[in-house]
PDB file of C-alpha atoms in Angstrom:
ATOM      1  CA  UNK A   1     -17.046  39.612 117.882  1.00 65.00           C
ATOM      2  CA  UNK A   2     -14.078  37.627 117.109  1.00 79.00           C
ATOM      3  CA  UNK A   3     -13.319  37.380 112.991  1.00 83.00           C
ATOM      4  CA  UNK A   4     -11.005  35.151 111.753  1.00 86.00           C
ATOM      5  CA  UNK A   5      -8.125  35.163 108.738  1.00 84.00           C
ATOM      6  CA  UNK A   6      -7.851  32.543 107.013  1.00 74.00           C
ATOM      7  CA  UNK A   7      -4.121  33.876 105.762  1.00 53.00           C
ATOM      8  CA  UNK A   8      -1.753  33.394 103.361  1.00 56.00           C
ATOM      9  CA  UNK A   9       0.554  33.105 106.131  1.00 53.00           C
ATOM     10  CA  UNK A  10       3.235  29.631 106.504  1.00 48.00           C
ATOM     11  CA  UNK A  11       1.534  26.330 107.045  1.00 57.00           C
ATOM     12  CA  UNK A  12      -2.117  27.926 106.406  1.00 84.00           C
ATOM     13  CA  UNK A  13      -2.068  29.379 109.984  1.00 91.00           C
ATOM     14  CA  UNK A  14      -6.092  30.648 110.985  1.00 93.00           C
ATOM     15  CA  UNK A  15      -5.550  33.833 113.077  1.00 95.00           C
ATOM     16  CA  UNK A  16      -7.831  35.576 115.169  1.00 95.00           C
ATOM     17  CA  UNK A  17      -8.564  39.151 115.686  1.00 96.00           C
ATOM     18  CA  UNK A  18     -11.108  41.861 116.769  1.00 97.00           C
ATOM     19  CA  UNK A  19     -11.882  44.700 114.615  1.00 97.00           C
ATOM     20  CA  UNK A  20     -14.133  48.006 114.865  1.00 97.00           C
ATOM     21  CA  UNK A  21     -14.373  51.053 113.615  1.00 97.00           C
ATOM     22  CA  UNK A  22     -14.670  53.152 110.580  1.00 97.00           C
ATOM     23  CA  UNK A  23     -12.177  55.671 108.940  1.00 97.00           C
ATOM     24  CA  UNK A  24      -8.546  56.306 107.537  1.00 97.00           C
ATOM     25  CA  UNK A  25      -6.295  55.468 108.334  1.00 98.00           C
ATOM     26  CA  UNK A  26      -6.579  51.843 109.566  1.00 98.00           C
ATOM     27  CA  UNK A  27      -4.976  51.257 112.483  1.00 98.00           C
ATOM     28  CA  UNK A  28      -3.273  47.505 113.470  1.00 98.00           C
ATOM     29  CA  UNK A  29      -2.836  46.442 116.787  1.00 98.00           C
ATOM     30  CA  UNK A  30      -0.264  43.898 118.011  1.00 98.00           C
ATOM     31  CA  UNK A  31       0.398  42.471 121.296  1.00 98.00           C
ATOM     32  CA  UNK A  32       3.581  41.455 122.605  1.00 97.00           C
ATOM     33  CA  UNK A  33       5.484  38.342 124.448  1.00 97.00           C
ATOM     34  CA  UNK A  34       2.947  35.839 125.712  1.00 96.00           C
ATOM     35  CA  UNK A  35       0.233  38.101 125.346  1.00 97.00           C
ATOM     36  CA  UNK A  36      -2.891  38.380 123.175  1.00 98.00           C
ATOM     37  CA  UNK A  37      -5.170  40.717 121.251  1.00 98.00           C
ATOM     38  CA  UNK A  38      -6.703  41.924 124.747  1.00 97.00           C
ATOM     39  CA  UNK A  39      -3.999  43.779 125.760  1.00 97.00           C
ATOM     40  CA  UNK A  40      -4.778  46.545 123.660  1.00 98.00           C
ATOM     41  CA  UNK A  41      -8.372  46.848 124.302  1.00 98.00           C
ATOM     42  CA  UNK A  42      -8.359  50.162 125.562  1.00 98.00           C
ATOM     43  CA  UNK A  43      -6.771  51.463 121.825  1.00 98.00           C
ATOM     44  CA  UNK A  44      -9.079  49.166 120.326  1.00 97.00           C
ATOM     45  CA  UNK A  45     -12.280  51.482 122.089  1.00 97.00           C
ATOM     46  CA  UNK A  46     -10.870  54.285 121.836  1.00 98.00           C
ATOM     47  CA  UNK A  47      -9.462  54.824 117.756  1.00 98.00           C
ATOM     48  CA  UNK A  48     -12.666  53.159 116.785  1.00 98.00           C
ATOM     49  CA  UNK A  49     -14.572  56.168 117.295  1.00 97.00           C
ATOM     50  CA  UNK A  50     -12.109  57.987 114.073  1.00 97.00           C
ATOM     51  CA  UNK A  51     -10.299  54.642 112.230  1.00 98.00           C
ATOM     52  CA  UNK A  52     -11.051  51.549 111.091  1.00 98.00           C
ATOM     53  CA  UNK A  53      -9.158  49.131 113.779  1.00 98.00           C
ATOM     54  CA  UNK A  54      -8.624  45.721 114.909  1.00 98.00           C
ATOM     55  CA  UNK A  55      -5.934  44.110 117.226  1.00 98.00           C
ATOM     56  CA  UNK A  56      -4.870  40.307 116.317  1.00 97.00           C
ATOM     57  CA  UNK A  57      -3.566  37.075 118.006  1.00 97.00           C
ATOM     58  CA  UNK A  58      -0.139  36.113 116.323  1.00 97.00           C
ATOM     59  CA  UNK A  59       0.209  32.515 115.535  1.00 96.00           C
ATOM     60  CA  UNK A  60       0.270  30.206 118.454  1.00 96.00           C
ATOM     61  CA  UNK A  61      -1.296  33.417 120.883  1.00 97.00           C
ATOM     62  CA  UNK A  62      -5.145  33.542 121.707  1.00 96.00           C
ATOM     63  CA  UNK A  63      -8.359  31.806 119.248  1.00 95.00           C
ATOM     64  CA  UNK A  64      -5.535  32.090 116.501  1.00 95.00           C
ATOM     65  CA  UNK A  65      -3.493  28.238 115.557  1.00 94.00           C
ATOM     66  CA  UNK A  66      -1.056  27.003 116.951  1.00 95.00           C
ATOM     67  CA  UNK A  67       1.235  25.318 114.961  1.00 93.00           C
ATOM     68  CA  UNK A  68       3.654  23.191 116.150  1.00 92.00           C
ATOM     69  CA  UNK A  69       7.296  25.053 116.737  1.00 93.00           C
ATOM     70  CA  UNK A  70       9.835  24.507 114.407  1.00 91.00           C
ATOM     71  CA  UNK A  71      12.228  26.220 112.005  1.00 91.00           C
ATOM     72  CA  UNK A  72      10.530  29.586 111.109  1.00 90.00           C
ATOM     73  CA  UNK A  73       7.640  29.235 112.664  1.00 94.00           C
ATOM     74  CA  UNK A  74       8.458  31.183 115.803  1.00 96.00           C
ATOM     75  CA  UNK A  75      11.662  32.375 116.265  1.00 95.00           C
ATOM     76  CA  UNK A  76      11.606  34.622 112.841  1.00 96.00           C
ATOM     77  CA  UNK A  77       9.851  38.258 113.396  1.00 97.00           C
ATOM     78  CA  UNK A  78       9.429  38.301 109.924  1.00 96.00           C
ATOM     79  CA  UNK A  79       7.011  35.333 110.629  1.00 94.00           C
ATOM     80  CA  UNK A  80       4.870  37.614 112.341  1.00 96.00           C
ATOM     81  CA  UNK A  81       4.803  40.412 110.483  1.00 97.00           C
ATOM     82  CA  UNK A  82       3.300  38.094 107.775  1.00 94.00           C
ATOM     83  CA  UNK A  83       0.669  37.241 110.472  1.00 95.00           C
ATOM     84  CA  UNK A  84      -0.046  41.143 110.864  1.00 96.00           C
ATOM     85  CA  UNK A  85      -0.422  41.872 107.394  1.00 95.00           C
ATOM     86  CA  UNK A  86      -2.599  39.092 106.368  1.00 94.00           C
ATOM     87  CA  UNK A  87      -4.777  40.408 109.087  1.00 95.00           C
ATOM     88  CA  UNK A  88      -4.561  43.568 107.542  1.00 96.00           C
ATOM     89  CA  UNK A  89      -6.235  42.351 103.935  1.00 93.00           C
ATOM     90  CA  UNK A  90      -8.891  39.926 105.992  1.00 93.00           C
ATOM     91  CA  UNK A  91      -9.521  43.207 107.393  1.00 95.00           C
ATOM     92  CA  UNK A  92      -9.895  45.004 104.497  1.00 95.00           C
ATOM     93  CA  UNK A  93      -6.783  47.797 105.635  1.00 97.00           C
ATOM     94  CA  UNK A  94      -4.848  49.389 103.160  1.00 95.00           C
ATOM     95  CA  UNK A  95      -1.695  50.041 104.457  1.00 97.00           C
ATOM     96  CA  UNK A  96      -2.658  50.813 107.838  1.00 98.00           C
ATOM     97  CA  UNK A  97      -0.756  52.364 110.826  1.00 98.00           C
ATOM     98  CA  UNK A  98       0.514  49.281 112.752  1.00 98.00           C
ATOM     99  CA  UNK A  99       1.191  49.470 116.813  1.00 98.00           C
ATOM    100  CA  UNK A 100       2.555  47.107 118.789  1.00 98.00           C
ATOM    101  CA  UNK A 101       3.824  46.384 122.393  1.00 98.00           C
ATOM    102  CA  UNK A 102       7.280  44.229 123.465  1.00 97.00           C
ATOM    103  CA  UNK A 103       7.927  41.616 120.697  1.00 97.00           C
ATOM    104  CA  UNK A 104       4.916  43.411 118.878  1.00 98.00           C
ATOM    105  CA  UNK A 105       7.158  46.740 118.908  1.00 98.00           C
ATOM    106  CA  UNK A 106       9.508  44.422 116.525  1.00 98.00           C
ATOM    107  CA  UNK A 107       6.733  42.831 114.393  1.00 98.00           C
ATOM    108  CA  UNK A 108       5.399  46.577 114.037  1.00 98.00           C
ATOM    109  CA  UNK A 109       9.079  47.805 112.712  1.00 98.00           C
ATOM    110  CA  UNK A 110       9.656  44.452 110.148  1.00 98.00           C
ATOM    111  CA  UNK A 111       5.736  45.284 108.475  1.00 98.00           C
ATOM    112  CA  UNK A 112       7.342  49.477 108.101  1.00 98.00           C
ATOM    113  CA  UNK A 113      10.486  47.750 106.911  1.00 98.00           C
ATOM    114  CA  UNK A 114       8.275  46.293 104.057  1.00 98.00           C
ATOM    115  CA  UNK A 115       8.161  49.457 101.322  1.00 96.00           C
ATOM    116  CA  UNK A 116       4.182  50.467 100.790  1.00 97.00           C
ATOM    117  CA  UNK A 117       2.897  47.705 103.243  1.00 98.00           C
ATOM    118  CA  UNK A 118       1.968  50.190 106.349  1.00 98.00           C
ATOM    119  CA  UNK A 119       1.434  54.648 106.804  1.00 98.00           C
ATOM    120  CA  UNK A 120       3.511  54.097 109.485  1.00 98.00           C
ATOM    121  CA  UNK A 121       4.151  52.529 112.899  1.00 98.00           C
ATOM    122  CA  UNK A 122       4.877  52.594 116.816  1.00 98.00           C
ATOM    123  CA  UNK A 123       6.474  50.452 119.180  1.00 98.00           C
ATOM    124  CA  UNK A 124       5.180  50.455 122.439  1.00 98.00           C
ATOM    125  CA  UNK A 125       7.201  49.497 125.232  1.00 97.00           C
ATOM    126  CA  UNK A 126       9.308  47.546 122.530  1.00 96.00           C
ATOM    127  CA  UNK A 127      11.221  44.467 123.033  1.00 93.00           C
ATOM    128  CA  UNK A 128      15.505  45.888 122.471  1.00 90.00           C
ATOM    129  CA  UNK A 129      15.990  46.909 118.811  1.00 94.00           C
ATOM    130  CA  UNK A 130      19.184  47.623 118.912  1.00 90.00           C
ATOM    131  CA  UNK A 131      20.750  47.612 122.694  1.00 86.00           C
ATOM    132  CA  UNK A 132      23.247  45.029 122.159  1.00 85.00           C
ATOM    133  CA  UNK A 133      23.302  44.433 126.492  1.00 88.00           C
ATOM    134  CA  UNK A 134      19.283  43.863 125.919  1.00 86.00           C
ATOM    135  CA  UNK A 135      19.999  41.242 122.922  1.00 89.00           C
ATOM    136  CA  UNK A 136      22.594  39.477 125.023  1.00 89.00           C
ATOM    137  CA  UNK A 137      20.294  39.669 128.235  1.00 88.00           C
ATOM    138  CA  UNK A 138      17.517  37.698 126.222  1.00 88.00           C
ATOM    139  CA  UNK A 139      19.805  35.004 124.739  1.00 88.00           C
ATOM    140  CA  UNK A 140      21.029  34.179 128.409  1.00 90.00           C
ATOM    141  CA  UNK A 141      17.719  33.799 129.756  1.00 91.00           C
ATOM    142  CA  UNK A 142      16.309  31.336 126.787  1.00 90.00           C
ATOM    143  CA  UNK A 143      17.816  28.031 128.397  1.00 93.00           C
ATOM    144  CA  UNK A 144      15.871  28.967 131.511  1.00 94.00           C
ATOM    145  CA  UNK A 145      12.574  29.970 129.524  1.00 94.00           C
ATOM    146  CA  UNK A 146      13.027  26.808 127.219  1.00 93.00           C
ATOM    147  CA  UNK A 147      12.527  24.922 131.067  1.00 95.00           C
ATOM    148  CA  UNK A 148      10.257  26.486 131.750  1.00 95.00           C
ATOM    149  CA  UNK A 149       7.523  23.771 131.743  1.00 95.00           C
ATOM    150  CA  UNK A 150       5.543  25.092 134.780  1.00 96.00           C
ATOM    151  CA  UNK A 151       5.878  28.342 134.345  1.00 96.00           C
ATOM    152  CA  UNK A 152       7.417  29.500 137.041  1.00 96.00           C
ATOM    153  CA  UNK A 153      10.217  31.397 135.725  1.00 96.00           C
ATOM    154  CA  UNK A 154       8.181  33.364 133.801  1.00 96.00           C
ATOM    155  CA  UNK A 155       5.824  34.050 136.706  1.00 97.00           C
ATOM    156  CA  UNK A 156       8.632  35.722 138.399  1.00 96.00           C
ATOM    157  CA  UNK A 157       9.857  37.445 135.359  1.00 94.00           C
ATOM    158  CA  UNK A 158       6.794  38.822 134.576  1.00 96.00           C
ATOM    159  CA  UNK A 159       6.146  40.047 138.201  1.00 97.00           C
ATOM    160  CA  UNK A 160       8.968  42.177 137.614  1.00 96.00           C
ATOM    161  CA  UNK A 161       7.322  44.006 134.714  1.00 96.00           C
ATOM    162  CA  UNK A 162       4.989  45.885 136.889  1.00 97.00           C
ATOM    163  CA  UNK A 163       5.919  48.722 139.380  1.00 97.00           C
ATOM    164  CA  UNK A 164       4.445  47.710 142.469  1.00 96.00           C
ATOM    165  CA  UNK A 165       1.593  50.507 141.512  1.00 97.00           C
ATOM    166  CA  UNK A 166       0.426  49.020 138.733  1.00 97.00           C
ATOM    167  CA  UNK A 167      -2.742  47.658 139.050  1.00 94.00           C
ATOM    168  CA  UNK A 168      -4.916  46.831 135.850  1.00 97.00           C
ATOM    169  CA  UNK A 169      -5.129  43.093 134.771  1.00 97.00           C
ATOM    170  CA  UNK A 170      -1.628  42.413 137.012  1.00 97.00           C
ATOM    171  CA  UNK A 171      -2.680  39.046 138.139  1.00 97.00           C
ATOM    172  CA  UNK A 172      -4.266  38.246 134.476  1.00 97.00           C
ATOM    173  CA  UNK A 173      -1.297  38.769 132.429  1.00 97.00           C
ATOM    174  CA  UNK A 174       1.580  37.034 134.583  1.00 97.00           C
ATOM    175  CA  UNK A 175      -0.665  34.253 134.914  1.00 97.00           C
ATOM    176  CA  UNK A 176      -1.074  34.596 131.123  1.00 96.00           C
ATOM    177  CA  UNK A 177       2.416  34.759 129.941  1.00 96.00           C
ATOM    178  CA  UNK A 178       3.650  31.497 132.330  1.00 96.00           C
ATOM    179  CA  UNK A 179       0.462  29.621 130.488  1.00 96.00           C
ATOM    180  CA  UNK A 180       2.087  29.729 126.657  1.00 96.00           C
ATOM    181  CA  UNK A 181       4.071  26.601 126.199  1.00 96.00           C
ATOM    182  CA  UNK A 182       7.459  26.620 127.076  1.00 96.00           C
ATOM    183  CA  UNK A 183       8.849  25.834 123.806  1.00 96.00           C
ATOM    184  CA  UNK A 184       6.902  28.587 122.424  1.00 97.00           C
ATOM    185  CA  UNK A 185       7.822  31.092 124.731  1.00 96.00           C
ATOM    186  CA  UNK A 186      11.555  30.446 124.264  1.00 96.00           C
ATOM    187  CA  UNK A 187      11.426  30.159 120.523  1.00 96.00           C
ATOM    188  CA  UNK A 188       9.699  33.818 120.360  1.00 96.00           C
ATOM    189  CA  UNK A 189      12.755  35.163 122.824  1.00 94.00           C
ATOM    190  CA  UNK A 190      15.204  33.619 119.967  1.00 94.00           C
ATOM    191  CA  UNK A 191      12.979  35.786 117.531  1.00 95.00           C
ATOM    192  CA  UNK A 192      13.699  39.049 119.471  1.00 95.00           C
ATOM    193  CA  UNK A 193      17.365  38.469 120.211  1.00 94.00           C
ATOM    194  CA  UNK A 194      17.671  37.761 116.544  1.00 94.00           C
ATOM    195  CA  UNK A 195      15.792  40.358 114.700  1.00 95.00           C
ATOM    196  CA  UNK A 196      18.330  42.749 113.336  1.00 95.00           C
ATOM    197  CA  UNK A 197      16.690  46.369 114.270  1.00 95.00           C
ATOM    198  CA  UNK A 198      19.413  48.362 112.432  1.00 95.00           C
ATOM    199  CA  UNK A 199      18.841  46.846 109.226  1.00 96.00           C
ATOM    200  CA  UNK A 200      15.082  47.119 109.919  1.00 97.00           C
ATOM    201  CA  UNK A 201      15.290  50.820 110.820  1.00 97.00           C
ATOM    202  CA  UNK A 202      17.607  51.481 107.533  1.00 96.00           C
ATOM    203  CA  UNK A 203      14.574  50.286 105.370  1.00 97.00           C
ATOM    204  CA  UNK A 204      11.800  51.946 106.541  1.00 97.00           C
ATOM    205  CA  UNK A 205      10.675  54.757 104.912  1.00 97.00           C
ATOM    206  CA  UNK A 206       7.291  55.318 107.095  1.00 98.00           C
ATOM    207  CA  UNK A 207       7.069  57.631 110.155  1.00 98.00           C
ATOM    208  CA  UNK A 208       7.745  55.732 113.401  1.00 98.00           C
ATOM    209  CA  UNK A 209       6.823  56.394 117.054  1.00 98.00           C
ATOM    210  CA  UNK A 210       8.810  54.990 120.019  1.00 97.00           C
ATOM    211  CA  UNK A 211       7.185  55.401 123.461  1.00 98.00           C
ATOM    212  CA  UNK A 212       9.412  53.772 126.338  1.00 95.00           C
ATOM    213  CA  UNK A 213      11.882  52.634 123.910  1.00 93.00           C
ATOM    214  CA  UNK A 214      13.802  50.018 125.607  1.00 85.00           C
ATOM    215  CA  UNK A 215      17.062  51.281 123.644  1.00 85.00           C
ATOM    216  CA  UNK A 216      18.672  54.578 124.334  1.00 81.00           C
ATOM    217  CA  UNK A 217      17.452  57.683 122.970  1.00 83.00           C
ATOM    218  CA  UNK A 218      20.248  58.462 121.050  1.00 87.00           C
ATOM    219  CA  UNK A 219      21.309  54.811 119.534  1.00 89.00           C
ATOM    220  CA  UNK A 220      17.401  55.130 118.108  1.00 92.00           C
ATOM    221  CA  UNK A 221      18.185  58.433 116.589  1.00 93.00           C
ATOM    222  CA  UNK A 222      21.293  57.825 115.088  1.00 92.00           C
ATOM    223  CA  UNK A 223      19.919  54.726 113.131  1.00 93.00           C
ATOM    224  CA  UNK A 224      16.597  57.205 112.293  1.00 95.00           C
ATOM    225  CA  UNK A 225      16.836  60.648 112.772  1.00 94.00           C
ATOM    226  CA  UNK A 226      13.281  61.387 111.945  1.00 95.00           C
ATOM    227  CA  UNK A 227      11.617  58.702 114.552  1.00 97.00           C
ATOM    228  CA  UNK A 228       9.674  60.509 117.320  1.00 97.00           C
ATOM    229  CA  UNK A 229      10.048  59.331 120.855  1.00 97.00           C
ATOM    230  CA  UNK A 230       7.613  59.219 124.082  1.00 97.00           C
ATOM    231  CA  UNK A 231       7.798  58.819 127.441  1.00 97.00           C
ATOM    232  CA  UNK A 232       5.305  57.609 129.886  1.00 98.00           C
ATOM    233  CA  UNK A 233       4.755  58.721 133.814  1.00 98.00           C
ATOM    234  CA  UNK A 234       3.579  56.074 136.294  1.00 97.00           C
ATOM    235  CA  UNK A 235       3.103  53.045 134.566  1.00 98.00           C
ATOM    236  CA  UNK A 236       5.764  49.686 133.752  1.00 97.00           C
ATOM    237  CA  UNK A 237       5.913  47.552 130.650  1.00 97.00           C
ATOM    238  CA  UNK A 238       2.554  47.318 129.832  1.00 98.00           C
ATOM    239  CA  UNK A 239       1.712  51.344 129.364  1.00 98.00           C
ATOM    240  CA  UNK A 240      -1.063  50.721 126.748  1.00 98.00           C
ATOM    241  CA  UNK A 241      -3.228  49.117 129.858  1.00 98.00           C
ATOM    242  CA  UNK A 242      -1.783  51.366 132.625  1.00 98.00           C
ATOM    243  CA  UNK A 243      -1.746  54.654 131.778  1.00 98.00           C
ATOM    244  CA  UNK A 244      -3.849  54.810 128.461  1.00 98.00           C
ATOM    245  CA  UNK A 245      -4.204  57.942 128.394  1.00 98.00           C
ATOM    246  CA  UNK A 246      -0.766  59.166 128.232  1.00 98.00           C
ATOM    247  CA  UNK A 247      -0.669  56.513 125.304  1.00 98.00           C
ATOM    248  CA  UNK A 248      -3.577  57.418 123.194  1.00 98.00           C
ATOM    249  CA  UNK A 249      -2.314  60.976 123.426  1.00 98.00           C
ATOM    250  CA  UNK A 250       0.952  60.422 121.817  1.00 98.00           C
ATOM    251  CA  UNK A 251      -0.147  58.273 119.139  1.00 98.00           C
ATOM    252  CA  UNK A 252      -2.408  60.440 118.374  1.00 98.00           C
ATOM    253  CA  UNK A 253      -0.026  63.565 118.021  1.00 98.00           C
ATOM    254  CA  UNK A 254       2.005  61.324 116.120  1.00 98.00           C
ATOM    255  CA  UNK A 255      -0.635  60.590 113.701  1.00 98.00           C
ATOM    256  CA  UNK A 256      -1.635  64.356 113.628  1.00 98.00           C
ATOM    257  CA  UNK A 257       1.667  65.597 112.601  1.00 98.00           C
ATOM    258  CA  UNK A 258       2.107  63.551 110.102  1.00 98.00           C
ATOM    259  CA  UNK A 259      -1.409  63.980 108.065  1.00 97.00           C
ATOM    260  CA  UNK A 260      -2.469  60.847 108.790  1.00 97.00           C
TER     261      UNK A 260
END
């Protein structure tokens, strides 16, 4: 059944999420670009049966507001990681583990950046921390996304997320991501290619998990030697719906190994 926070996030925003479960820790789910809570359904079933757990819309995503775009409103990750986190009291979580995929990856990092907010967190298939080429790949492409009025830029650019062997919700979610207005979509992209992952990663104090990192290995260890990193076989961006399995497994290693 869908709950709803009634936050203390900017403007008042109401934001939706899902939530199930009983035990410690809590875990936080947060979907990426475009997407919504959904996408992590198969974590959602799954952790439930050990932790507490619920996955959220951000802002302007799902049954959650959606405030009109302007300064701060989407194009700060920090804006979202307030989303998260409110969720996280509605919820009744204290400091849970937060997980999230693409842009979520990011919002997951800025709430471990925040000292006693979160155990610790993993980014799933994140959106570039600190690959400078990835930054500068995002900030050419927001002009196009900003255009983007009938979604069919996105279309093809979310086509290209899948390997031609994925198969679950395919259709659903490139349909889904050229839906979200235009202006929303680009101001989000501004968010990522802004969000300074170095300075992030220098903060946080938590354990973090990387699976797919969309940065090198090494560039993520140098900036924090302790984070642990995955890899996936057989699935594209969207791993949590894909290949499951292979997710669930790691996270739950992750979690194992460091008493949680």
């Amino acid at each position: 059944m869908t709950e709803f926070a009634d936050a203390d996030t900017a403007g008042g925003v109401r934001l939706a999420y899902d939530s199930a479960g009983r035990g410690e820790p809590a875990m936080l789910f947060i979907h990426g670009w475009c997407c919504d809570r959904t996408s992590f359904a198969p974590q959602l079933t799954h952790f439930a049966a050990h932790h507490a757990v619920a996955a959220l819309d951000l802002r302007g995503h799902g049954d959650s507001d959606r405030p009109e775009p302007g300064a701060g409103v989407y194009d700060d990750i920090s804006g979202f990681a307030d989303d998260a986190l409110a969720v996280a009291r509605a919820a009744g979580f204290d400091r849970p583990v937060v997980v999230g995929h693409s842009l979520g990856g990011l919002v997951s990092l800025a709430c471990a950046a925040r000292r006693g907010a979160v155990r610790a967190a993993a980014m799933l298939a994140s959106a570039p921390v600190l690959d400078p080429e990835g930054k500068a790949a995002l900030a050419q492409s927001f002009p196009a996304i900003a255009a983007d009025e009938d979604g069919s830029w996105r279309t093809a650019f979310a086509s290209g997320l899948f390997l031609p062997t994925d198969s679950v919700r395919r259709d659903e979610i490139i349909a889904q991501m050229a839906a979200l207005p235009a202006e929303i979509a680009a101001a989000e992209l501004r968010a990522m290619e802004r969000f300074h992952g170095a300075s992030a990663l220098a903060r946080t104090e938590v354990p973090l998990l990387s699976v797919d990192p969309a940065d090198a290995e090494p560039e993520l260890r140098a900036e924090s030697p302790g984070i642990a990193i995955g890899r996936t076989v057989g699935a594209g961006h969207f791993i949590q719906l894909e290949v499951p399995e292979q997710v669930n497994a790691m996270i739950e290693r992750f979690l194992a190994i460091n008493g949680l």
